Amino acid sequence: MIEFDCVTKRYDETVVVSDVSLTVMPHTITVIVGTSGSGKTTLIRMVNRLIEPTSGTIRIDGEDNRSVPEFELRRRIGYAIQGHGLFPHRTVAQNIATVPTLLGWERARIKAKVEELLTLFQLDPDFFGPRYPHELSGGQQQRVGVARALAAEPNLLLMDEPFGALDPIIRAKAQDDLLSIQKHFGTTIILVTHDMEEAFHLADRIAVMDKGEVVQHGTPAEMLIRPATPFVEELIGATERPFRMLAIETAGDAVEPGAAEGAPIPEGLSQREALSELLWSGRSALPVAAANGAIIGKVSLDGLVKRAARPR
Amino acid sequence: MAIGVIRETERRTLPFDKLGVIIAALAVYGAFLAPFATFRANRIVQGEGKAILEALPPSLGYGLLALVTFGIVVALLKTSVLVRMAAAFAALVALCFLIGSAAGNLVPADNAYARVSPASGFWILVFAFALLVADALTRLNPGPGLRLLFLAGALALVGGMLATGRWDGLSILKEYASRADTFWAEAGRHLTLALGSLAAATVLGLPLGILCHRVDRLRATVLNALNAIQTIPSIALFGILIGPLGWIATHVPGAEAIGVRGIGVAPAFVALFLYSLLPVVANTVVGLAGVPRAANDAARGLGMTEWQRLVAVEFPLAFPVILAGIRIVLVQNIGLATIAALIGGGGFGVFVFQGIGQTAMDLVLLGAVPTVVLAFTAAIVLDALIEVMGPKHSRGKAA
């Protein structure tokens, strides 16, 4: 659990982060969104003390983050940034081994960890381990950057626009990878982005920042139903709201009893994708299959339209 | 298609290699118009030039002319790189070999005063064919290892000529023969001055460069001051240093005992050291500034201490640039150390200035040629080293 307690950061007279109090629950993904200059990057850089707050405290699992030397603190917290920040003179394997090496792990343990992570990120350890970062594609570099952040098995991972430099297709893939890896390790993730689509796709909870203040902190659904300020409403985008509503829930949540013609869709698909499939195929209902292949019911156009309407 | 047509006509009107035309013109002048060797009755009188056929026995003379003519034709026409290289190399080896024969041929065996030295024709031919080798090398684009091998080959050729006594009849080696002891002592002093001041500048310049990189305000001040020193002419700097060093020698206890004096090695060393600082400090600053921001940010974020970040990330990434600065300093120092002789600092300059004083050009060359060879060798070796250190990440994108 990470607790921000009245955290303020001032540079001379400019207030960058203003009196932020926020609690991040363990094993969840919290996405901080806001426009440039809203203070979101400053806020997460204060967690691993790359920036020291002017006032207030940040506690990690109840312990003030100033209670240990900063380099020790940072070795316990994963850190991934935009443009990956890989060391160009070190191989992929050496890059991933950075923190374990700093922590003085045994060589065999480091080697095993590097191989485990590369495999997890669908990179062949024998092929990619000895390569230099410039030999990799942008998407591969980004994956290595995240693998490096996770190498010492941190409970907490900070990500500063980690997917900002990727093209849309690779970005979507990277986001899905992140979700499955978060499930795998149960890591608490705080991620900064200005991309609302990304925020709604990844977040358990979203914190919206504006001019250094957190103006709303809640689940994606809460944010859609009750935007706290006109700024939040604008950020979400009025025309996108019904689609975002559908995007945060799965087809399984919208299953109605009954049968329908045609090929079934998996229950894990988002309702937005189910709607898209209905519209494109010109039908009014589709069967829904569970993970084991059994048909559990149908989703209908009418049902989804009702779900997309503003809740009362 | 249109482009192909233009190329076709170009090829018809210009069958010659562009640089080859210049090389051929040089070689024709050097072989047929300029004197090959100079003969003098003793070491300081005006000499008379001898053409190739006068300087060498007929068989060798015609042989050399034939080889040079072949080289000229190869250079002139558009020929394959390896043929050009081979022709130029053969001509160079023959020139080096035969200039030794010229000495034996021109001087009667019992005459100890007569001097034979390479004349303008010889030097022009060497230059022309060296240019041909360099051009062929550039086109081959060899890796650092192959370049070092070429350097070793060239040095072995010269060393072989010296060791087998082929050149013993040449005037420059006669000057050497009468000064063998001092030659090696001055060589040692020259290297001590050049390398010692470089080592001192590196030991002080690296930390200073790192400090300048970290502290903005210091950077401008230090670099401006070092720039100002660089603009002082070397002889003037020697002169300026005589005062303060002389004062230190007389007023600071123990200073004179370790060799600090107004003239001699101390001011030469200090001056070379001061000249060396700017390239070392400036390249350290530039190298460190070129380290990708994201890599630095990641290094801090992953929990490296300042020292670990410097040693493991910043320094390795800046190293090729720093090494380039050290290369500049080394080549510059080897040349500049020659002037140290003016204030009693020793080195190869001793022969140069003695030679000028005695109007004995051979003695000047005894000082100048080793200096040039040293500087050239240092440049090639360090260039190769820079390339070996660089490639892993220089091709990478700075992201």
XYZ file of C-alpha atoms in Angstrom:
711
model
C 0.000 0.000 0.000
C 1.281 3.451 -0.921
C -0.010 6.472 0.941
C 0.554 10.039 -0.189
C -0.045 12.289 2.781
C -0.459 16.028 2.027
C 2.402 15.930 -0.475
C 3.448 19.283 -1.943
C 6.296 20.137 -4.305
C 7.293 23.745 -4.966
C 10.054 25.083 -7.192
C 10.643 28.633 -5.935
C 7.157 30.140 -6.233
C 5.773 27.577 -8.695
C 3.642 24.876 -7.114
C 3.968 21.705 -9.167
C 2.208 19.287 -6.834
C -0.244 20.750 -4.367
C -1.294 18.992 -1.172
C -1.961 15.576 -2.672
C -3.363 12.842 -0.478
C -3.946 9.516 -2.139
C -3.937 5.841 -1.187
C -2.943 3.148 -3.636
C -4.131 -0.331 -2.709
C -1.747 -3.278 -3.051
C -1.885 -5.502 -6.128
C -3.798 -2.916 -8.160
C -3.019 -0.718 -11.125
C -3.484 2.972 -10.484
C -3.218 5.230 -13.500
C -2.471 8.912 -13.032
C -3.755 10.983 -15.931
C -3.531 14.650 -16.710
C -2.316 17.142 -19.271
C 1.356 18.030 -19.578
C 2.500 20.112 -16.653
C -0.212 18.779 -14.356
C 2.416 17.398 -11.982
C 1.760 13.691 -12.599
C 5.382 12.796 -13.393
C 6.625 14.813 -10.420
C 4.171 12.925 -8.204
C 5.470 9.454 -9.067
C 9.118 10.554 -9.064
C 8.619 11.525 -5.436
C 7.740 7.915 -4.618
C 11.260 6.666 -5.332
C 12.738 10.017 -4.292
C 14.121 11.076 -7.645
C 12.404 14.269 -6.467
C 12.084 15.195 -2.790
C 8.743 16.703 -1.724
C 8.742 20.191 -0.236
C 6.334 18.982 2.441
C 4.230 15.947 3.273
C 5.177 12.285 3.472
C 4.897 9.213 1.295
C 4.559 5.870 3.072
C 5.144 2.505 1.437
C 3.495 -0.318 3.400
C 3.254 2.037 6.334
C 6.937 3.005 6.301
C 8.099 6.534 5.452
C 10.063 6.317 2.197
C 12.762 8.539 3.735
C 13.572 5.934 6.369
C 16.095 4.138 4.096
C 18.880 5.559 1.896
C 17.467 6.579 -1.475
C 19.485 4.105 -3.572
C 18.301 1.235 -1.352
C 14.705 2.414 -1.693
C 14.984 2.606 -5.480
C 16.373 -0.922 -5.760
C 13.162 -2.157 -4.136
C 10.906 -0.228 -6.521
C 10.631 -1.039 -10.226
C 11.056 1.957 -12.534
C 10.228 2.055 -16.244
C 10.237 5.221 -18.326
C 9.288 6.487 -21.748
C 11.984 5.700 -24.314
C 12.946 2.698 -22.116
C 16.293 4.238 -20.965
C 18.226 1.063 -21.670
C 22.012 1.315 -21.308
C 23.277 1.304 -24.902
C 26.689 -0.170 -23.997
C 25.267 -3.164 -22.184
C 23.610 -6.241 -23.611
C 19.947 -7.005 -23.066
C 20.868 -9.602 -20.414
C 23.196 -7.164 -18.622
C 20.514 -4.472 -18.736
C 17.938 -6.733 -17.133
C 20.506 -7.868 -14.549
C 21.175 -4.269 -13.421
C 19.309 -4.263 -10.103
C 20.014 -7.910 -9.146
C 23.716 -7.137 -9.709
C 23.477 -4.023 -7.539
C 21.831 -6.156 -4.871
C 24.667 -8.695 -5.083
C 22.672 -11.715 -6.168
C 24.599 -14.863 -7.077
C 25.378 -15.237 -10.768
C 23.314 -18.378 -11.270
C 20.281 -16.723 -9.689
C 20.704 -13.631 -11.901
C 21.026 -15.774 -15.015
C 17.901 -17.752 -14.156
C 15.937 -14.548 -13.470
C 17.019 -12.949 -16.756
C 15.974 -16.045 -18.678
C 12.657 -16.246 -16.848
C 11.833 -12.621 -17.637
C 12.889 -12.761 -21.284
C 10.772 -15.860 -21.761
C 7.846 -14.207 -20.000
C 8.111 -11.271 -22.433
C 8.260 -13.662 -25.399
C 11.895 -12.903 -26.192
C 14.138 -15.936 -26.768
C 16.882 -15.648 -24.076
C 19.578 -17.255 -26.233
C 18.872 -14.948 -29.144
C 18.115 -11.661 -27.382
C 20.242 -11.966 -24.221
C 23.579 -11.170 -25.894
C 22.183 -8.442 -28.227
C 22.678 -4.718 -27.709
C 19.593 -2.511 -27.345
C 20.075 -0.796 -30.715
C 19.675 -4.165 -32.432
C 16.101 -4.452 -31.117
C 12.848 -2.999 -32.433
C 11.066 -0.282 -30.444
C 8.555 -2.739 -29.022
C 11.275 -5.178 -27.987
C 13.317 -2.404 -26.339
C 10.250 -1.352 -24.372
C 9.647 -4.918 -23.187
C 13.271 -5.196 -22.064
C 12.821 -1.895 -20.212
C 9.865 -3.306 -18.273
C 11.664 -6.634 -17.713
C 14.609 -4.704 -16.227
C 12.231 -2.869 -13.897
C 10.811 -6.177 -12.675
C 14.122 -8.032 -12.327
C 14.465 -7.779 -8.549
C 10.830 -8.791 -8.045
C 9.665 -5.445 -6.670
C 6.266 -5.189 -4.995
C 5.824 -1.765 -6.532
C 6.377 -0.700 -10.128
C 6.434 2.946 -11.243
C 5.883 3.577 -14.939
C 6.225 6.995 -16.542
C 4.508 6.977 -19.944
C 6.077 3.594 -20.662
C 4.245 3.090 -23.939
C 4.425 6.685 -25.190
C 6.973 5.993 -27.919
C 5.227 2.942 -29.403
C 2.958 2.786 -32.425
C -0.727 1.991 -31.714
C -0.638 -1.727 -32.565
C 2.483 -2.493 -30.524
C 1.165 -0.292 -27.736
C -2.049 -2.310 -27.457
C 0.011 -5.503 -27.305
C 2.317 -4.028 -24.648
C -0.696 -2.998 -22.544
C -2.163 -6.503 -22.677
C 1.249 -7.947 -21.753
C 1.425 -5.601 -18.784
C -1.999 -6.713 -17.557
C -1.072 -10.392 -17.711
C 2.282 -9.766 -16.027
C 0.594 -7.777 -13.277
C -1.689 -10.774 -12.704
C 1.326 -13.103 -12.738
C 3.386 -11.223 -10.122
C 0.601 -9.332 -8.305
C 2.725 -6.191 -8.526
C 1.278 -2.867 -7.416
C 1.621 -0.521 -10.374
C 1.420 3.263 -10.543
C 1.413 4.353 -14.162
C 1.463 7.876 -15.555
C -0.075 8.650 -18.941
C -1.894 11.368 -20.837
C -3.732 8.802 -22.959
C -7.276 8.300 -21.603
C -7.786 5.200 -23.744
C -4.757 3.646 -22.044
C -5.997 4.717 -18.622
C -9.404 3.098 -19.060
C -7.859 -0.037 -20.518
C -5.376 -0.622 -17.685
C -6.668 1.042 -14.545
C -8.274 -0.438 -11.472
C -8.347 3.137 -10.248
C -7.711 6.403 -12.017
C -6.372 9.597 -10.440
C -6.923 12.715 -12.523
C -4.469 15.553 -11.945
C -4.969 19.151 -12.931
C -2.624 22.020 -12.062
C -0.845 19.982 -9.393
C -3.973 18.752 -7.642
C -5.699 15.390 -7.735
C -9.215 16.435 -8.765
C -10.713 12.950 -8.766
C -9.627 9.497 -7.668
C -11.829 6.500 -8.290
C -12.693 3.534 -10.441
C -13.128 4.092 -14.181
C -16.865 3.571 -13.833
C -17.175 6.197 -11.105
C -15.228 8.618 -13.229
C -17.624 8.094 -16.135
C -20.791 8.283 -14.109
C -19.862 11.162 -11.833
C -17.008 13.260 -13.204
C -15.970 15.523 -10.339
C -15.157 18.617 -12.387
C -15.760 19.910 -15.923
C -12.056 19.233 -16.510
C -12.510 15.525 -15.818
C -15.524 15.458 -18.087
C -13.555 17.130 -20.834
C -10.628 14.767 -20.348
C -12.871 11.713 -20.665
C -14.456 13.197 -23.770
C -18.251 13.545 -23.828
C -18.734 11.624 -27.083
C -16.603 8.717 -25.855
C -18.480 8.113 -22.612
C -20.888 5.317 -23.676
C -18.107 3.451 -25.416
C -15.782 3.774 -22.436
C -18.607 2.425 -20.243
C -18.781 -0.657 -22.422
C -15.001 -0.931 -22.626
C -14.520 -1.428 -18.882
C -16.828 -4.435 -18.583
C -16.691 -7.805 -20.290
C -19.228 -9.610 -22.431
C -19.545 -12.120 -19.600
C -21.003 -9.371 -17.389
C -23.687 -8.644 -19.994
C -24.771 -12.204 -20.689
C -28.519 -12.742 -21.020
C -30.208 -16.132 -21.059
C -31.137 -17.469 -24.449
C -29.527 -18.625 -27.655
C -28.280 -16.866 -30.738
C -27.087 -17.817 -34.180
C -23.479 -17.636 -35.412
C -19.952 -18.083 -34.043
C -19.690 -17.427 -30.270
C -17.534 -14.673 -28.774
C -15.369 -15.349 -25.681
C -16.771 -14.031 -22.402
C -13.511 -12.161 -21.694
C -14.079 -9.830 -24.665
C -15.053 -6.294 -23.656
C -18.623 -5.228 -24.222
C -17.356 -2.577 -26.583
C -15.768 -5.205 -28.785
C -18.960 -7.272 -28.589
C -20.977 -4.248 -29.730
C -18.594 -3.676 -32.557
C -18.953 -7.286 -33.639
C -22.778 -7.032 -33.499
C -22.847 -3.845 -35.571
C -20.405 -5.130 -38.136
C -22.111 -8.490 -38.617
C -25.513 -6.804 -38.763
C -27.084 -9.122 -36.176
C -29.050 -8.374 -33.033
C -27.483 -11.004 -30.758
C -24.380 -13.172 -30.453
C -23.746 -16.345 -28.413
C -21.160 -16.050 -25.613
C -18.768 -18.898 -24.786
C -16.977 -19.489 -21.481
C -13.260 -20.188 -21.401
C -13.970 -23.952 -21.640
C -16.036 -23.450 -24.807
C -19.480 -23.960 -23.274
C -22.160 -21.519 -24.439
C -23.327 -19.546 -21.406
C -25.908 -17.315 -23.115
C -26.017 -14.370 -25.483
C -25.331 -10.657 -25.683
C -27.881 -8.556 -27.520
C -27.756 -5.175 -29.184
C -30.620 -3.929 -26.972
C -28.904 -5.161 -23.821
C -25.656 -3.425 -24.650
C -27.385 -0.188 -25.627
C -29.116 -0.131 -22.215
C -25.795 -0.731 -20.474
C -24.162 2.109 -22.392
C -26.769 4.606 -21.244
C -25.957 6.986 -18.379
C -26.738 5.175 -15.118
C -29.382 6.789 -12.948
C 18.085 5.429 -68.560
C 19.100 9.050 -69.027
C 21.459 8.741 -66.077
C 23.054 5.671 -67.617
C 23.693 7.562 -70.854
C 25.387 10.439 -69.057
C 27.580 8.015 -67.119
C 28.531 6.306 -70.352
C 29.756 9.533 -71.960
C 31.516 10.502 -68.759
C 33.392 7.260 -68.812
C 34.412 7.818 -72.414
C 35.698 11.349 -71.908
C 37.365 10.628 -68.526
C 39.143 7.268 -68.602
C 41.483 8.427 -65.833
C 41.277 8.215 -62.079
C 40.964 11.783 -60.746
C 43.361 11.496 -57.804
C 45.512 9.195 -59.956
C 46.178 12.082 -62.364
C 47.660 14.175 -59.542
C 49.671 11.234 -58.205
C 50.975 10.456 -61.689
C 51.961 14.090 -62.275
C 53.823 14.141 -58.951
C 55.566 10.864 -59.693
C 56.597 11.965 -63.213
C 58.100 15.136 -61.761
C 59.806 13.227 -58.932
C 61.245 10.511 -61.168
C 62.332 12.425 -64.260
C 62.756 16.095 -63.373
C 63.782 16.369 -59.720
C 67.064 15.066 -58.261
C 66.879 11.645 -56.577
C 69.803 12.082 -54.195
C 72.036 14.950 -53.095
C 75.789 14.551 -53.032
C 77.933 16.813 -50.892
C 81.690 16.820 -50.417
C 81.173 17.334 -46.663
C 78.259 17.795 -44.271
C 77.678 21.551 -44.567
C 78.548 22.579 -48.135
C 75.944 23.112 -50.829
C 75.172 19.779 -52.456
C 74.575 18.797 -56.056
C 71.494 16.902 -57.150
C 71.778 13.549 -58.883
C 69.021 12.070 -61.034
C 68.041 8.424 -60.642
C 70.302 7.219 -63.454
C 73.260 9.214 -62.085
C 72.726 8.109 -58.514
C 72.257 4.388 -59.145
C 74.128 1.776 -61.191
C 72.420 1.436 -64.634
C 70.661 -1.868 -63.943
C 69.112 -0.636 -60.703
C 68.382 2.814 -62.160
C 66.468 1.497 -65.151
C 64.762 -1.066 -62.963
C 63.521 1.657 -60.605
C 62.375 3.835 -63.504
C 60.461 0.895 -64.977
C 58.783 0.174 -61.640
C 57.896 3.835 -61.116
C 56.514 4.101 -64.660
C 54.388 1.031 -64.032
C 53.130 2.630 -60.828
C 52.309 5.841 -62.714
C 50.260 3.971 -65.315
C 48.412 2.016 -62.612
C 47.656 5.226 -60.725
C 46.523 7.074 -63.845
C 44.077 4.469 -65.151
C 41.016 3.183 -63.365
C 42.476 -0.012 -61.982
C 41.373 -2.313 -59.175
C 42.184 -1.291 -55.626
C 44.396 -4.282 -54.907
C 46.504 -3.671 -58.043
C 46.956 -0.023 -57.031
C 47.946 -1.057 -53.538
C 50.425 -3.652 -54.757
C 52.027 -1.322 -57.327
C 52.378 1.504 -54.801
C 53.761 -0.805 -52.148
C 56.304 -2.296 -54.548
C 57.432 1.194 -55.581
C 57.784 2.264 -51.931
C 59.828 -0.793 -50.977
C 62.087 -0.295 -54.023
C 62.567 3.395 -53.199
C 63.487 2.648 -49.582
C 65.838 -0.100 -50.666
C 67.553 1.787 -53.489
C 68.153 5.063 -51.687
C 70.609 3.021 -49.602
C 72.329 1.803 -52.786
C 72.674 5.398 -53.990
C 74.887 6.159 -50.995
C 77.278 3.303 -51.765
C 77.274 4.153 -55.457
C 78.017 7.895 -55.130
C 80.607 7.881 -52.356
C 84.054 6.343 -52.884
C 84.638 3.698 -50.238
C 87.470 5.502 -48.432
C 85.809 8.948 -48.270
C 84.520 9.611 -44.742
C 83.475 13.255 -45.323
C 81.238 12.995 -48.372
C 77.501 12.906 -47.656
C 74.586 11.494 -49.612
C 71.017 12.308 -48.650
C 67.616 11.746 -50.245
C 66.732 14.712 -52.462
C 63.424 16.263 -53.465
C 62.750 13.667 -56.180
C 62.943 10.837 -53.652
C 60.646 12.568 -51.174
C 58.143 13.458 -53.889
C 58.078 9.859 -55.119
C 57.608 8.568 -51.577
C 54.818 11.084 -51.031
C 53.110 10.214 -54.328
C 53.090 6.478 -53.689
C 52.207 6.879 -50.030
C 49.217 8.883 -51.272
C 48.333 6.009 -53.602
C 48.507 3.532 -50.701
C 46.414 5.834 -48.502
C 43.827 6.271 -51.259
C 43.642 2.519 -51.862
C 43.341 1.951 -48.094
C 40.470 4.430 -47.873
C 38.654 2.627 -50.677
C 39.232 -0.750 -49.005
C 37.906 0.728 -45.745
C 39.824 -1.713 -43.555
C 38.909 -2.420 -39.932
C 41.095 -1.165 -37.074
C 42.961 -4.468 -36.872
C 44.007 -4.386 -40.524
C 45.081 -0.737 -40.228
C 47.330 -1.616 -37.295
C 48.731 -4.475 -39.370
C 49.590 -2.042 -42.182
C 51.254 0.272 -39.687
C 53.246 -2.626 -38.264
C 54.265 -3.609 -41.814
C 55.475 -0.094 -42.603
C 57.391 0.150 -39.329
C 58.891 -3.299 -39.927
C 60.061 -2.175 -43.379
C 61.786 0.896 -41.943
C 63.137 -1.108 -39.011
C 64.487 -3.763 -41.374
C 66.277 -1.138 -43.458
C 67.856 0.294 -40.307
C 68.756 -3.064 -38.754
C 70.359 -4.495 -41.885
C 72.399 -1.346 -42.385
C 70.937 -0.615 -45.859
C 70.726 3.067 -45.017
C 74.007 3.371 -43.107
C 75.550 5.267 -46.012
C 72.907 8.017 -45.855
C 73.869 11.280 -44.243
C 71.074 11.252 -41.665
C 72.382 7.942 -40.297
C 75.931 9.244 -40.318
C 74.682 12.040 -38.093
C 73.054 9.371 -35.953
C 76.208 7.262 -35.823
C 78.200 10.098 -34.283
C 75.407 10.813 -31.750
C 73.925 7.406 -30.976
C 74.090 7.893 -27.184
C 72.567 11.347 -27.059
C 69.949 10.319 -29.642
C 68.413 7.694 -27.363
C 68.741 9.905 -24.286
C 66.893 12.714 -26.095
C 64.346 10.230 -27.434
C 63.639 9.146 -23.873
C 63.330 12.756 -22.756
C 61.016 13.534 -25.672
C 58.708 10.665 -24.795
C 58.830 11.494 -21.087
C 57.807 15.071 -21.844
C 55.030 14.135 -24.271
C 53.606 11.148 -22.370
C 54.268 12.490 -18.876
C 52.439 15.749 -19.510
C 49.618 13.774 -21.139
C 49.368 11.485 -18.112
C 49.338 14.463 -15.756
C 46.713 16.226 -17.872
C 44.548 13.093 -17.922
C 44.829 12.539 -14.182
C 43.803 16.130 -13.479
C 41.662 16.779 -16.564
C 39.241 13.864 -16.143
C 38.038 14.828 -12.649
C 38.003 18.481 -13.719
C 35.896 17.576 -16.751
C 33.490 15.563 -14.589
C 33.238 18.481 -12.175
C 32.596 20.896 -15.060
C 29.874 18.572 -16.346
C 28.127 18.535 -12.985
C 28.555 22.204 -12.081
C 27.232 24.557 -14.767
C 28.880 27.699 -13.470
C 32.309 26.096 -13.295
C 32.090 24.825 -16.872
C 32.122 28.176 -18.649
C 34.879 29.570 -16.413
C 37.222 26.598 -16.709
C 36.757 26.098 -20.435
C 37.264 29.807 -21.143
C 40.442 29.884 -19.068
C 41.825 26.804 -20.822
C 40.849 28.265 -24.186
C 42.805 31.396 -23.341
C 45.888 29.326 -22.489
C 45.558 27.493 -25.787
C 45.836 30.769 -27.702
C 49.215 31.677 -26.155
C 51.996 30.775 -28.611
C 54.183 27.984 -27.229
C 57.421 29.966 -27.122
C 55.650 32.801 -25.346
C 54.219 30.364 -22.806
C 57.685 28.959 -22.116
C 58.863 32.521 -21.553
C 55.933 33.371 -19.287
C 56.611 30.287 -17.149
C 60.307 31.080 -16.589
C 59.429 33.817 -14.083
C 57.005 31.978 -11.779
C 58.907 28.673 -11.890
C 62.195 30.426 -11.162
C 60.558 32.135 -8.192
C 59.175 28.811 -6.929
C 62.604 27.198 -7.292
C 64.279 29.805 -5.124
C 61.505 30.386 -2.580
C 59.777 27.049 -2.040
C 61.945 24.666 -0.031
C 62.550 21.376 -1.791
C 61.202 22.574 -5.145
C 64.627 22.769 -6.731
C 65.507 19.324 -5.446
C 62.691 17.735 -7.494
C 63.781 19.575 -10.647
C 61.688 22.741 -10.619
C 63.664 25.501 -12.347
C 62.977 28.510 -14.533
C 64.436 26.813 -17.580
C 64.814 23.179 -18.550
C 62.371 20.327 -18.263
C 60.049 21.922 -15.690
C 58.632 24.814 -17.759
C 58.420 22.588 -20.842
C 56.497 19.989 -18.869
C 54.172 22.575 -17.339
C 53.512 24.217 -20.717
C 52.713 20.915 -22.428
C 50.516 20.000 -19.469
C 48.594 23.273 -19.764
C 48.103 22.819 -23.514
C 46.886 19.254 -22.903
C 44.227 20.251 -20.394
C 41.773 21.851 -22.820
C 41.265 18.845 -25.134
C 40.999 16.449 -22.182
C 38.582 18.590 -20.152
C 36.525 19.718 -23.162
C 36.125 16.198 -24.523
C 35.236 14.856 -21.087
C 32.505 17.495 -20.818
C 31.230 16.851 -24.353
C 31.345 13.081 -23.850
C 29.413 13.212 -20.599
C 26.876 15.625 -22.064
C 26.285 13.135 -24.880
C 25.153 10.380 -22.507
C 21.425 9.825 -23.215
C 19.230 11.533 -20.615
C 16.971 8.499 -20.369
C 19.938 6.219 -19.558
C 20.975 8.564 -16.739
C 17.434 8.804 -15.431
C 17.068 5.018 -15.516
C 20.411 4.565 -13.746
C 19.263 6.771 -10.881
C 15.775 5.281 -10.827
C 17.137 1.727 -10.633
C 19.118 2.625 -7.530
C 22.672 3.246 -8.670
C 24.646 5.513 -6.368
C 26.224 8.603 -7.950
C 29.570 6.815 -8.081
C 28.085 3.666 -9.653
C 26.293 5.763 -12.255
C 29.525 7.573 -13.130
C 31.592 4.398 -13.393
C 29.037 2.036 -14.945
C 27.008 4.317 -17.223
C 28.382 7.794 -17.846
C 32.067 6.988 -18.166
C 31.822 3.991 -20.529
C 29.447 5.916 -22.792
C 31.658 9.021 -22.822
C 34.898 7.065 -23.164
C 35.290 7.099 -26.970
C 34.924 10.890 -26.969
C 37.404 11.245 -24.081
C 39.819 8.966 -25.909
C 39.495 11.182 -28.993
C 40.611 14.097 -26.792
C 43.580 12.097 -25.534
C 44.505 11.304 -29.128
C 44.543 15.017 -29.987
C 46.741 15.707 -26.968
C 49.201 12.904 -27.683
C 49.785 13.886 -31.313
C 49.947 17.578 -30.383
C 52.393 16.921 -27.513
C 54.754 14.792 -29.576
C 55.049 17.699 -32.007
C 55.155 20.469 -29.401
C 57.784 18.723 -27.278
C 60.260 19.546 -30.060
C 60.193 23.184 -28.988
C 61.153 22.268 -25.420
C 64.784 22.127 -26.602
C 64.708 25.928 -26.934
C 64.616 26.327 -23.152
C 66.867 23.384 -22.370
C 64.091 20.845 -21.980
C 65.722 18.301 -24.269
C 63.985 15.990 -26.720
C 64.343 15.589 -30.472
C 64.228 19.371 -30.784
C 67.846 19.416 -29.630
C 68.933 18.011 -33.005
C 66.587 20.269 -34.927
C 67.923 23.447 -33.336
C 71.558 22.283 -33.403
C 71.099 21.449 -37.070
C 69.638 24.867 -37.820
C 72.534 26.471 -35.979
C 75.089 24.516 -37.973
C 73.112 24.751 -41.242
C 73.294 20.961 -41.257
C 69.967 19.830 -42.695
C 70.744 16.190 -41.993
C 70.927 16.908 -38.306
C 67.585 18.740 -38.505
C 66.097 15.643 -40.103
C 67.560 13.426 -37.385
C 65.324 15.342 -34.987
C 62.343 15.867 -37.263
C 61.860 12.438 -38.854
C 61.519 10.430 -35.599
C 59.080 13.075 -34.311
C 56.886 12.706 -37.379
C 57.039 8.888 -37.231
C 56.099 8.944 -33.540
C 53.171 11.311 -34.059
C 51.932 9.337 -37.044
C 52.148 6.028 -35.176
C 50.381 7.465 -32.138
C 47.578 8.832 -34.322
C 46.956 5.518 -36.091
C 47.126 3.416 -32.929
C 44.732 5.660 -30.999
C 42.331 5.972 -33.939
C 42.163 2.192 -34.075
C 41.648 2.060 -30.306
C 38.814 4.601 -30.482
C 37.117 2.553 -33.167
C 37.473 -0.652 -31.166
C 35.992 1.001 -28.056
C 33.168 2.718 -29.938
C 31.227 0.435 -32.275
C 29.044 -1.421 -29.792
C 26.944 1.615 -29.060
C 27.984 4.325 -31.529
C 25.683 2.793 -34.108
C 22.819 2.758 -31.622
C 20.134 5.390 -31.447
C 20.507 7.833 -28.583
C 17.185 7.256 -26.918
